[in-house]
PDB file of C-alpha atoms in Angstrom:
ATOM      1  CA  UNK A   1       3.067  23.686  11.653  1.00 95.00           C
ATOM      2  CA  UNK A   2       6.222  22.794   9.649  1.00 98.00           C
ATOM      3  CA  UNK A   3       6.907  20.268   7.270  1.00 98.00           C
ATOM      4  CA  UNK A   4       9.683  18.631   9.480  1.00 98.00           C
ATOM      5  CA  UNK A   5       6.546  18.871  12.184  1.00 98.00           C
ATOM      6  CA  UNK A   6       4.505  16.484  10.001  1.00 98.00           C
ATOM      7  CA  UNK A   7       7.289  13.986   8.846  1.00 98.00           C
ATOM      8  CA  UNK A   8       8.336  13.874  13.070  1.00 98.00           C
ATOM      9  CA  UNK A   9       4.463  12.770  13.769  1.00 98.00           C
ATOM     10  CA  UNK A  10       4.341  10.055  10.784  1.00 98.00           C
ATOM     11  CA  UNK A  11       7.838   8.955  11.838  1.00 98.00           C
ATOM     12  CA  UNK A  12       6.184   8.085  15.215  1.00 98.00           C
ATOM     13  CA  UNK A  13       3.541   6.679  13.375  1.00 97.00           C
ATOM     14  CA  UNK A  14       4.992   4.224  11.169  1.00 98.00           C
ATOM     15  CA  UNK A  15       8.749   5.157  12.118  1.00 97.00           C
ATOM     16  CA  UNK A  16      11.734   4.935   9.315  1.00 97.00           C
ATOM     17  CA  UNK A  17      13.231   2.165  10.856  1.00 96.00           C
ATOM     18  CA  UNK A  18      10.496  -0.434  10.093  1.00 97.00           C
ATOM     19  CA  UNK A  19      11.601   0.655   6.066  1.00 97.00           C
ATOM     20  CA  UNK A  20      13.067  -2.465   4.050  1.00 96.00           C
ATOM     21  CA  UNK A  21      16.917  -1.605   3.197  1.00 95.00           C
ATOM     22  CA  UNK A  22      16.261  -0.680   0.021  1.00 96.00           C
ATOM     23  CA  UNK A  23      13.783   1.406   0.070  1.00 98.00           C
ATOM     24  CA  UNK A  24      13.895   5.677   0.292  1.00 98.00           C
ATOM     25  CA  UNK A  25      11.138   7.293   2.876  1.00 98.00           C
ATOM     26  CA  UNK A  26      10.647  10.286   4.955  1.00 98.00           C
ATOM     27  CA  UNK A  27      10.836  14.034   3.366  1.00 98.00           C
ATOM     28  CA  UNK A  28      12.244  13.447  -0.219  1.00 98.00           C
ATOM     29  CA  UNK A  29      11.481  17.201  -2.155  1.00 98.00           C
ATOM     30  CA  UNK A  30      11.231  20.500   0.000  1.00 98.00           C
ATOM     31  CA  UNK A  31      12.032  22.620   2.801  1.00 97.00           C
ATOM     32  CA  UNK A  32      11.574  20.816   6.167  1.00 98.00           C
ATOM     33  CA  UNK A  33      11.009  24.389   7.989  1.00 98.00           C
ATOM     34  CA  UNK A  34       8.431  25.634   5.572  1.00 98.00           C
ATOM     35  CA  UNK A  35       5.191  25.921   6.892  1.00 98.00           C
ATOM     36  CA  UNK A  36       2.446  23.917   6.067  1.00 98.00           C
ATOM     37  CA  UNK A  37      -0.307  25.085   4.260  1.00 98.00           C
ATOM     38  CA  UNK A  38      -2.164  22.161   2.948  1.00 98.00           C
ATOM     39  CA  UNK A  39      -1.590  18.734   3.014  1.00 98.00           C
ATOM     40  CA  UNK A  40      -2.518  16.322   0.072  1.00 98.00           C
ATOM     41  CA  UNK A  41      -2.375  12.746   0.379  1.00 98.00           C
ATOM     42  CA  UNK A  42      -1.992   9.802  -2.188  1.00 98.00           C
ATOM     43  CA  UNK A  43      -0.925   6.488  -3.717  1.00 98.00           C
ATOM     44  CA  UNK A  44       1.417   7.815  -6.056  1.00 98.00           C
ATOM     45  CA  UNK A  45       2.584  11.448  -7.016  1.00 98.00           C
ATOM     46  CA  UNK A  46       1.468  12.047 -10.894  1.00 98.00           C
ATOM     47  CA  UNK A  47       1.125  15.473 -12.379  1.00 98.00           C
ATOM     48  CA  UNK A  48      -2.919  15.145 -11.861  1.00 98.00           C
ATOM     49  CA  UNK A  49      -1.732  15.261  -8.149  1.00 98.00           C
ATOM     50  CA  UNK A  50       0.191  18.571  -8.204  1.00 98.00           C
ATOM     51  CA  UNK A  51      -2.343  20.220 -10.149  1.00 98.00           C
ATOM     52  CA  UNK A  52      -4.573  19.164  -7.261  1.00 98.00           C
ATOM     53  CA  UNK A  53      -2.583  20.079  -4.787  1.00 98.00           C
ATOM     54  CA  UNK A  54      -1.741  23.138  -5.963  1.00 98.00           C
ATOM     55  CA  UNK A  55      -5.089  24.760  -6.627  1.00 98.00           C
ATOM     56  CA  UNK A  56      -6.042  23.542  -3.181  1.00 98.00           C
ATOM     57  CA  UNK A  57      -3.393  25.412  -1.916  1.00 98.00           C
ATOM     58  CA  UNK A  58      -1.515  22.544  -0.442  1.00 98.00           C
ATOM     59  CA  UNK A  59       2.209  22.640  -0.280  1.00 98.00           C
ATOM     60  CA  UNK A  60       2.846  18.989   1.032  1.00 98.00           C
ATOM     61  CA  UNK A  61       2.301  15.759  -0.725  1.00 98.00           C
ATOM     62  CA  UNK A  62       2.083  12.698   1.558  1.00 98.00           C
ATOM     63  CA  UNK A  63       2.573   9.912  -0.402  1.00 98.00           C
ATOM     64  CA  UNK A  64       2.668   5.694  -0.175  1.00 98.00           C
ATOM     65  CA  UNK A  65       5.360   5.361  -2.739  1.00 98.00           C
ATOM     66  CA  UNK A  66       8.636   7.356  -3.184  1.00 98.00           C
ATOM     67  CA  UNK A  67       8.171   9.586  -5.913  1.00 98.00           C
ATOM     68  CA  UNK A  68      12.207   9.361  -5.746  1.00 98.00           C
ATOM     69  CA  UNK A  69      13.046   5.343  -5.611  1.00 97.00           C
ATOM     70  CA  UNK A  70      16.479   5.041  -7.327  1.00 94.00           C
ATOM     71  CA  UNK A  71      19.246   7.700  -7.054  1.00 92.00           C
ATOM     72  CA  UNK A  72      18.828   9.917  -9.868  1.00 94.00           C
ATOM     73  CA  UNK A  73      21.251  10.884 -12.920  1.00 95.00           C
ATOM     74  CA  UNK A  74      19.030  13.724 -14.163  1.00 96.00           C
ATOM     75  CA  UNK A  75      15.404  14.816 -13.699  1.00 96.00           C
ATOM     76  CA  UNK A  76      13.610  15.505 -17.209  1.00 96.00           C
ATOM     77  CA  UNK A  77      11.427  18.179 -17.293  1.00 95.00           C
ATOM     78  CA  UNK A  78       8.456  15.832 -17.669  1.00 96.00           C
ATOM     79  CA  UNK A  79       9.188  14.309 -14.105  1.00 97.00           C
ATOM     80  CA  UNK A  80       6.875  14.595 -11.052  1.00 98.00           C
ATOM     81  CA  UNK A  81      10.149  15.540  -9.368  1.00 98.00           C
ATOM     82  CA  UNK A  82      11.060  18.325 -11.359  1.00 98.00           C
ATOM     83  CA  UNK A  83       7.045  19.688 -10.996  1.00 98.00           C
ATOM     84  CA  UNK A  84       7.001  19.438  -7.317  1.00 98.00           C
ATOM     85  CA  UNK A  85      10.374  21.744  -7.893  1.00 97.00           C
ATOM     86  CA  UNK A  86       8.713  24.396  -9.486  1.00 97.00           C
ATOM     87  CA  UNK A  87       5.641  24.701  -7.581  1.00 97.00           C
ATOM     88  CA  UNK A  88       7.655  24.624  -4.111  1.00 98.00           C
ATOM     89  CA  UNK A  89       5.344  21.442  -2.752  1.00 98.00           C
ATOM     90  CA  UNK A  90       7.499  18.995  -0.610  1.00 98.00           C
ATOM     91  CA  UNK A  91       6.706  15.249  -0.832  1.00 98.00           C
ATOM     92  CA  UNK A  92       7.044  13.242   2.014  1.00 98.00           C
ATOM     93  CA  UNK A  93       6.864   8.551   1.277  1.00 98.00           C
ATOM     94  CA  UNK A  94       5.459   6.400   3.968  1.00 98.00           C
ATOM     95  CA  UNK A  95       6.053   3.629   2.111  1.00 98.00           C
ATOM     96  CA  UNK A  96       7.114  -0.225   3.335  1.00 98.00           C
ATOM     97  CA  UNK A  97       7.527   1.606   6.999  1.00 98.00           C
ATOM     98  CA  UNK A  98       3.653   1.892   6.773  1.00 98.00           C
ATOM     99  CA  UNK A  99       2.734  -1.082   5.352  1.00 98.00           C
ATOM    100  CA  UNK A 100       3.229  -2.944   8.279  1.00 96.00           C
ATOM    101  CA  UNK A 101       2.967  -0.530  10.579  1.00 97.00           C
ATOM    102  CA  UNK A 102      -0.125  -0.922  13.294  1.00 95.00           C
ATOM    103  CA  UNK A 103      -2.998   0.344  11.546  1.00 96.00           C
ATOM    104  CA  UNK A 104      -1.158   1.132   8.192  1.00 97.00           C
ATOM    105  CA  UNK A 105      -1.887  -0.543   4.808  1.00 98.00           C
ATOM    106  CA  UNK A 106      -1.898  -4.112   5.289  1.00 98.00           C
ATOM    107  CA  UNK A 107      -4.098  -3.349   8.204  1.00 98.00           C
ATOM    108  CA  UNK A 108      -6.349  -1.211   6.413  1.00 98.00           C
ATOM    109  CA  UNK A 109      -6.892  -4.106   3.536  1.00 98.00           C
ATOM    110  CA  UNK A 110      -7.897  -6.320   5.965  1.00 98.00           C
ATOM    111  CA  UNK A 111     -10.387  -3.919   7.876  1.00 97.00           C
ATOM    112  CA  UNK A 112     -11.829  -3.216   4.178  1.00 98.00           C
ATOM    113  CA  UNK A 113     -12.361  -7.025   3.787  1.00 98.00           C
ATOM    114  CA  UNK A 114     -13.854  -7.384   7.630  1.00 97.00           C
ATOM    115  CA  UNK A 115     -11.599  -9.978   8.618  1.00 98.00           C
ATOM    116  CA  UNK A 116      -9.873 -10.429  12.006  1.00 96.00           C
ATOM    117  CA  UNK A 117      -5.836 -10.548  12.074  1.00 97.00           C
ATOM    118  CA  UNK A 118      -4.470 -14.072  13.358  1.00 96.00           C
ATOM    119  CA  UNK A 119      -0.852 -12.819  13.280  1.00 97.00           C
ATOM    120  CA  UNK A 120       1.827 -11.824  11.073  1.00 98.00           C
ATOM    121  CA  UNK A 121       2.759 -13.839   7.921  1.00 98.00           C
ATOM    122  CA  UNK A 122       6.723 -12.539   7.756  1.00 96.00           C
ATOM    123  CA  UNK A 123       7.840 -10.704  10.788  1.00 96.00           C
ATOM    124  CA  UNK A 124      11.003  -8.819   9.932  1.00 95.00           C
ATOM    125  CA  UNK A 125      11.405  -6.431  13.237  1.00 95.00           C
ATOM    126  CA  UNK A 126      12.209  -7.036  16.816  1.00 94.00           C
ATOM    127  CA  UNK A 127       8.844  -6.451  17.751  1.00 94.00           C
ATOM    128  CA  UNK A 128       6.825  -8.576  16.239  1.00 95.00           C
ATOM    129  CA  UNK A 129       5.711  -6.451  13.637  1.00 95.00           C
ATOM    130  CA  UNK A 130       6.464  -7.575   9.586  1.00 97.00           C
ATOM    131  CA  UNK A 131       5.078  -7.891   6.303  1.00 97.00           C
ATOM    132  CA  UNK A 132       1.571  -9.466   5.399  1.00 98.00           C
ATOM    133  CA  UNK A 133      -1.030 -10.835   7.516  1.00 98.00           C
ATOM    134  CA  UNK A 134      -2.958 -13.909   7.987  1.00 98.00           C
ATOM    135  CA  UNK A 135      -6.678 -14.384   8.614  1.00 98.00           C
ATOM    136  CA  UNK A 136      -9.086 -17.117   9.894  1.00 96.00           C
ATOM    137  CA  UNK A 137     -12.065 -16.141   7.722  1.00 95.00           C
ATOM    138  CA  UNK A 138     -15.405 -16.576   8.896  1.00 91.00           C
ATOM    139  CA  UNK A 139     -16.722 -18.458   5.771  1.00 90.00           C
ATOM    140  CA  UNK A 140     -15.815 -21.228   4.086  1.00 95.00           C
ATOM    141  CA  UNK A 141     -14.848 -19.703  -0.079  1.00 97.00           C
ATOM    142  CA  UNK A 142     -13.964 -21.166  -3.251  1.00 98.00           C
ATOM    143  CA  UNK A 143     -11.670 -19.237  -5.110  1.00 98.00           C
ATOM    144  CA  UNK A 144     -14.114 -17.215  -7.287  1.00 98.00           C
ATOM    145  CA  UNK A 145     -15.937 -16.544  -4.439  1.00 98.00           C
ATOM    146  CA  UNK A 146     -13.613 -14.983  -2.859  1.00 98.00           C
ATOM    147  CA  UNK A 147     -12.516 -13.035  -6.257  1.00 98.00           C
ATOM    148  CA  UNK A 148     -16.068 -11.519  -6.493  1.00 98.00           C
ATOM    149  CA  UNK A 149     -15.920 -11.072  -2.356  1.00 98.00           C
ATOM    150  CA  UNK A 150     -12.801  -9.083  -2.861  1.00 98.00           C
ATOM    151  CA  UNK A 151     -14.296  -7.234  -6.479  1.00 97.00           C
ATOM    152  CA  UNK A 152     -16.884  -5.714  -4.346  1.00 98.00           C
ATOM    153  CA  UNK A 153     -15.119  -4.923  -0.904  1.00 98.00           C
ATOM    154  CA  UNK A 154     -12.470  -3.089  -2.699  1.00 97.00           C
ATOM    155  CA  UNK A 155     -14.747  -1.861  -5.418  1.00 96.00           C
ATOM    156  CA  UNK A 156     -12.670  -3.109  -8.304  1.00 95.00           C
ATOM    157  CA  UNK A 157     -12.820  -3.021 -12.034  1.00 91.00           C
ATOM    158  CA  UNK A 158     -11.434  -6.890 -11.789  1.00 93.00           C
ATOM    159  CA  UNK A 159      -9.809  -9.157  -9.878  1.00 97.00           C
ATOM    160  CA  UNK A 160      -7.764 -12.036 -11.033  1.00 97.00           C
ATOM    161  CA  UNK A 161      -7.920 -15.609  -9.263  1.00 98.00           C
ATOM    162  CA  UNK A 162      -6.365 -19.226  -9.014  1.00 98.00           C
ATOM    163  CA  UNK A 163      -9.092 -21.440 -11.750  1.00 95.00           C
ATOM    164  CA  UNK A 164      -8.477 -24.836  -9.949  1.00 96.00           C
ATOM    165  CA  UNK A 165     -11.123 -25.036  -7.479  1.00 95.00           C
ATOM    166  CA  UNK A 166     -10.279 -25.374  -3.694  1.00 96.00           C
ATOM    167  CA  UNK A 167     -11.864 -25.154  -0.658  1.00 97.00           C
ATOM    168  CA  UNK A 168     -10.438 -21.259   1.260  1.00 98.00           C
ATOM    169  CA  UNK A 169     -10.909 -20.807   5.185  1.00 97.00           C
ATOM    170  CA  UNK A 170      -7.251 -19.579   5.792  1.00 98.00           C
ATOM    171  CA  UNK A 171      -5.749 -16.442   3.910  1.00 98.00           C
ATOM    172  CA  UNK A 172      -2.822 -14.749   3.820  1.00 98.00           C
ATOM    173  CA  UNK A 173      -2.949 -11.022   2.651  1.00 98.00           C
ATOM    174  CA  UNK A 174      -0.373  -8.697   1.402  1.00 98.00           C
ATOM    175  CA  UNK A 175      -0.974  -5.450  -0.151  1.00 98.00           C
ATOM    176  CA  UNK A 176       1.040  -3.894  -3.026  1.00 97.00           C
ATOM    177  CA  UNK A 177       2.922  -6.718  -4.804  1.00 95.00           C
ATOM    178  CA  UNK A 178       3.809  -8.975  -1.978  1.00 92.00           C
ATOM    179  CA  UNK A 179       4.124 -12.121  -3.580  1.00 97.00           C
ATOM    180  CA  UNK A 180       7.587 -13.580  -4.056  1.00 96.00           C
ATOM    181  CA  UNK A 181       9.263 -17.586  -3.439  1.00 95.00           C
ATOM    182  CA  UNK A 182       9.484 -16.494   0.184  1.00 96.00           C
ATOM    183  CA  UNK A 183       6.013 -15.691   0.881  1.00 97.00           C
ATOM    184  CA  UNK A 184       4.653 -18.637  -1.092  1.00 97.00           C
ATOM    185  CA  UNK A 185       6.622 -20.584   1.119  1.00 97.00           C
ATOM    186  CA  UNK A 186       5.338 -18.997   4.763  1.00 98.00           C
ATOM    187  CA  UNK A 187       1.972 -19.033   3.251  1.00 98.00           C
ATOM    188  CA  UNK A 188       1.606 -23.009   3.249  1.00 97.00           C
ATOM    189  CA  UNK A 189       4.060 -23.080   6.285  1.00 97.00           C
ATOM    190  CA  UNK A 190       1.274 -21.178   8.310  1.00 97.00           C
ATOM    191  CA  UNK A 191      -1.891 -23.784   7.022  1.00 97.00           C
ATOM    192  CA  UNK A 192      -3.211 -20.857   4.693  1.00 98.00           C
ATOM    193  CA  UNK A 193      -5.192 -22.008   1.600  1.00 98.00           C
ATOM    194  CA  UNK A 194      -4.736 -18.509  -0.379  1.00 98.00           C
ATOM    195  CA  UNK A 195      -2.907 -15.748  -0.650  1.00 98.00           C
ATOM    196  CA  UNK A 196      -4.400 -11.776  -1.023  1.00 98.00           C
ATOM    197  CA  UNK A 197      -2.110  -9.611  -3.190  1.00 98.00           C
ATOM    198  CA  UNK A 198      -1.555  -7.805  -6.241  1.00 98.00           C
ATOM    199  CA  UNK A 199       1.046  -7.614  -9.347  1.00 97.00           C
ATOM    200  CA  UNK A 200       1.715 -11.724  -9.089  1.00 98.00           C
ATOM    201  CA  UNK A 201       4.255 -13.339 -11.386  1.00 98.00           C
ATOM    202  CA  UNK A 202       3.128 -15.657 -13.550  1.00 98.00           C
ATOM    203  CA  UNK A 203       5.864 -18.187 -12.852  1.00 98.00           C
ATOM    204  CA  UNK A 204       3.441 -17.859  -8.797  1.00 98.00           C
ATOM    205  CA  UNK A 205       0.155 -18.892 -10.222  1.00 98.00           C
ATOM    206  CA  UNK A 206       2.078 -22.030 -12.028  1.00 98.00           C
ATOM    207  CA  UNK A 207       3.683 -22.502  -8.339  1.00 97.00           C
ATOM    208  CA  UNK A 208       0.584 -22.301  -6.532  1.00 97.00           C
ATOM    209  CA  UNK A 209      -1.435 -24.617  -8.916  1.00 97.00           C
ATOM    210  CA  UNK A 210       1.084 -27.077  -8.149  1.00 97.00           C
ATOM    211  CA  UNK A 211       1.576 -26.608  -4.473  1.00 96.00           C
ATOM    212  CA  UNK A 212      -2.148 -26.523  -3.515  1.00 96.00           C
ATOM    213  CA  UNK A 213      -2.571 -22.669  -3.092  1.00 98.00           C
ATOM    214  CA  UNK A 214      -5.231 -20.251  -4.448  1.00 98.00           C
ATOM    215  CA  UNK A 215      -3.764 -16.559  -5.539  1.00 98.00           C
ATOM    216  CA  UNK A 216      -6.283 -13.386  -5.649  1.00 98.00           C
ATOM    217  CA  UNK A 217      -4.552 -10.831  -7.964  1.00 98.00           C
ATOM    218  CA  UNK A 218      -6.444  -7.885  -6.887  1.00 98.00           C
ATOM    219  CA  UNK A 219      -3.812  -5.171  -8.366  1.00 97.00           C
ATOM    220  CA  UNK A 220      -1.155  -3.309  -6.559  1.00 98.00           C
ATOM    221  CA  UNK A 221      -3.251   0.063  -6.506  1.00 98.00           C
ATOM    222  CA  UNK A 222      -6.509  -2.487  -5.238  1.00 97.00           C
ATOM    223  CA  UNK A 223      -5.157  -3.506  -2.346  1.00 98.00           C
ATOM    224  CA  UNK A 224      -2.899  -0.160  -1.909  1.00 98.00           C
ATOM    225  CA  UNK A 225      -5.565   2.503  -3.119  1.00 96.00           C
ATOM    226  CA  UNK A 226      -7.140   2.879   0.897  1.00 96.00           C
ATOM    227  CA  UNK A 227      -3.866   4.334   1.941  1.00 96.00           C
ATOM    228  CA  UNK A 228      -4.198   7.858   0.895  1.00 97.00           C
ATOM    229  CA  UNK A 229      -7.287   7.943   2.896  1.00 97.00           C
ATOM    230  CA  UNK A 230      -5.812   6.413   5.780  1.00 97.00           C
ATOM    231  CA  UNK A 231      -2.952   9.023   5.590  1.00 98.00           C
ATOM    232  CA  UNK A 232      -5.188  11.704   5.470  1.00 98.00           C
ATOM    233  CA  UNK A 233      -7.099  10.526   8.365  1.00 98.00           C
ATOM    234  CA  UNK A 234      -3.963  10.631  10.710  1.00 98.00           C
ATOM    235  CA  UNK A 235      -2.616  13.870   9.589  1.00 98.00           C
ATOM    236  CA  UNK A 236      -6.075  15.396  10.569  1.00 98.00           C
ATOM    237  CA  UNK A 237      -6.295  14.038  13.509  1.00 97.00           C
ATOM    238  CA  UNK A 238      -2.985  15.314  14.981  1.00 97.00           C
ATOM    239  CA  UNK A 239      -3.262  18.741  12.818  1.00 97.00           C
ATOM    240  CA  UNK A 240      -6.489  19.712  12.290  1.00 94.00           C
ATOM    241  CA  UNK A 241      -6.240  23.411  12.056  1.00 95.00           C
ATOM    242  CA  UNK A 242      -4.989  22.575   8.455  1.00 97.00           C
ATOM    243  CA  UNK A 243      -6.341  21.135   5.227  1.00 98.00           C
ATOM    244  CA  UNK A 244      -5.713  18.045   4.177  1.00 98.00           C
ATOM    245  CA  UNK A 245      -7.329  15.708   2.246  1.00 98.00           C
ATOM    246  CA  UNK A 246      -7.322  12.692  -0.017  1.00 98.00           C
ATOM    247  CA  UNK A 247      -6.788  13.458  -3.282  1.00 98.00           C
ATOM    248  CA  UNK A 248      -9.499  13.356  -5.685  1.00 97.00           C
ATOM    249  CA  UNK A 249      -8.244  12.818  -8.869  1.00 97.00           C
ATOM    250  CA  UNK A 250      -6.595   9.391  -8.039  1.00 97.00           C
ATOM    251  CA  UNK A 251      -7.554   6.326 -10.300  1.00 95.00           C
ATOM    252  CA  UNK A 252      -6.359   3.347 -11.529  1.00 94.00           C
ATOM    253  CA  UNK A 253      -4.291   3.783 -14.096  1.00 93.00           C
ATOM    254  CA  UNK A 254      -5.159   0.731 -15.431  1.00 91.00           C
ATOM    255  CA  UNK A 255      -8.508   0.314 -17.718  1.00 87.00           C
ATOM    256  CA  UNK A 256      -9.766  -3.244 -18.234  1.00 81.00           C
ATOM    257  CA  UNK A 257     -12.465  -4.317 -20.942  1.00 80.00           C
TER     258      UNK A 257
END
């Protein structure tokens, strides 16, 4: 198989058309006839990564976010860009395309926290499909029980959470950081109580105090960290005469005390 063979089956998957304007997905780095000789998937592509990659003999990188974003001016030796260079190992981004693709990341938050999907929170594409999700949850929370609910589902160092004290049956989630004005506002236009998501504003929690809402902070890579594993999964399935896996050396980069 060829690198173009594995970007043409995740294009099908979560296809480049579902991608937000300005964002930058498909094969970034590499040679789209090369073939494949391992396939490493991730969050994000950090030097840990290559090294991983490399001494597992994997010349693809399948990552969530872009390690290209913004055009670039130059690429300093101590970029992931320039590393990927040298060691010949394209990097393909599923990135906002599989966030709300069927089954991508959004999805795969919500299977993690054993909820059932109620419909979309933002649809943004002709068919239905868009950005977040909300949830009729099964249990009746207040907002630090459903902090601690979320600390343990999606085995977290912390979780940050709304202190005024509500009563939570309808959620909205959104991996990554999907909070903005918009979101806040089809959050209480769709009856939800709180709002799932990571890397919130502070100017939000000061919005949602006042407007009635509960916010769960549980970090970008929190809600986001599943995806690697998800990618992995569907590369497998369609090529499973070559390895790819997850990569191991992943973390938080974040430490908390």
């Amino acid at each position: 198989m060829t690198v173009s063979e594995v970007w043409e089956y995740l294009d099908r998957v979560a296809p480049k058309r579902y991608a937000e304007n300005y964002d930058n997905v498909g094969l970034l780095i590499g040679d789209e006839n090369a073939d494949v000789t391992g396939v490493c998937c991730c969050l994000d592509i950090t030097h840990s990564i290559i090294k991983e990659a490399a001494e597992k003999g994997a010349n693809l990188i399948v990552s969530h976010h872009p390690v290209i974003f913004d055009a670039l001016k130059s690429i300093p030796t101590w970029s992931p860009v320039a590393a990927l260079v040298r060691q010949n190992i394209a990097a393909i981004a599923m990135h906002t395309n599989f966030d709300i693709a069927e089954g991508g990341v959004n999805d795969t938050l919500i299977e993690l926290l054993e909820w059932t999907i109620d419909g979309v929170l933002e649809v943004t594409q002709s068919d239905g499909k868009g950005f977040g999700a909300v949830c009729d949850i099964p249990l009746e929370f207040t907002p630090q029980m459903l902090a601690e609910y979320c600390k343990e589902k999606l085995d977290l160092g912390g979780v940050r959470y709304s202190r005024v004290n509500r009563s939570i049956k309808r959620i909205a989630v959104c991996c990554g950081g999907g909070v903005d004005r918009t979101v806040m506002q089809l959050a209480r236009e769709r009856g939800c109580d709180a709002i799932i998501s990571g890397d919130i504003k502070h100017n939000f929690w000061i919005e949602a105090e006042n407007c009635g809402l509960t916010l769960i902070d549980a970090g970008h890579f929190g809600t986001e960290k599943a995806a690697a594993h998800k990618l992995a999964k569907l590369v497998t399935a369609e090529f499973s005469a070559v390895h790819v896996f997850s990569a191991e050396c992943e973390c938080d980069p974040c430490g908390y005390v």
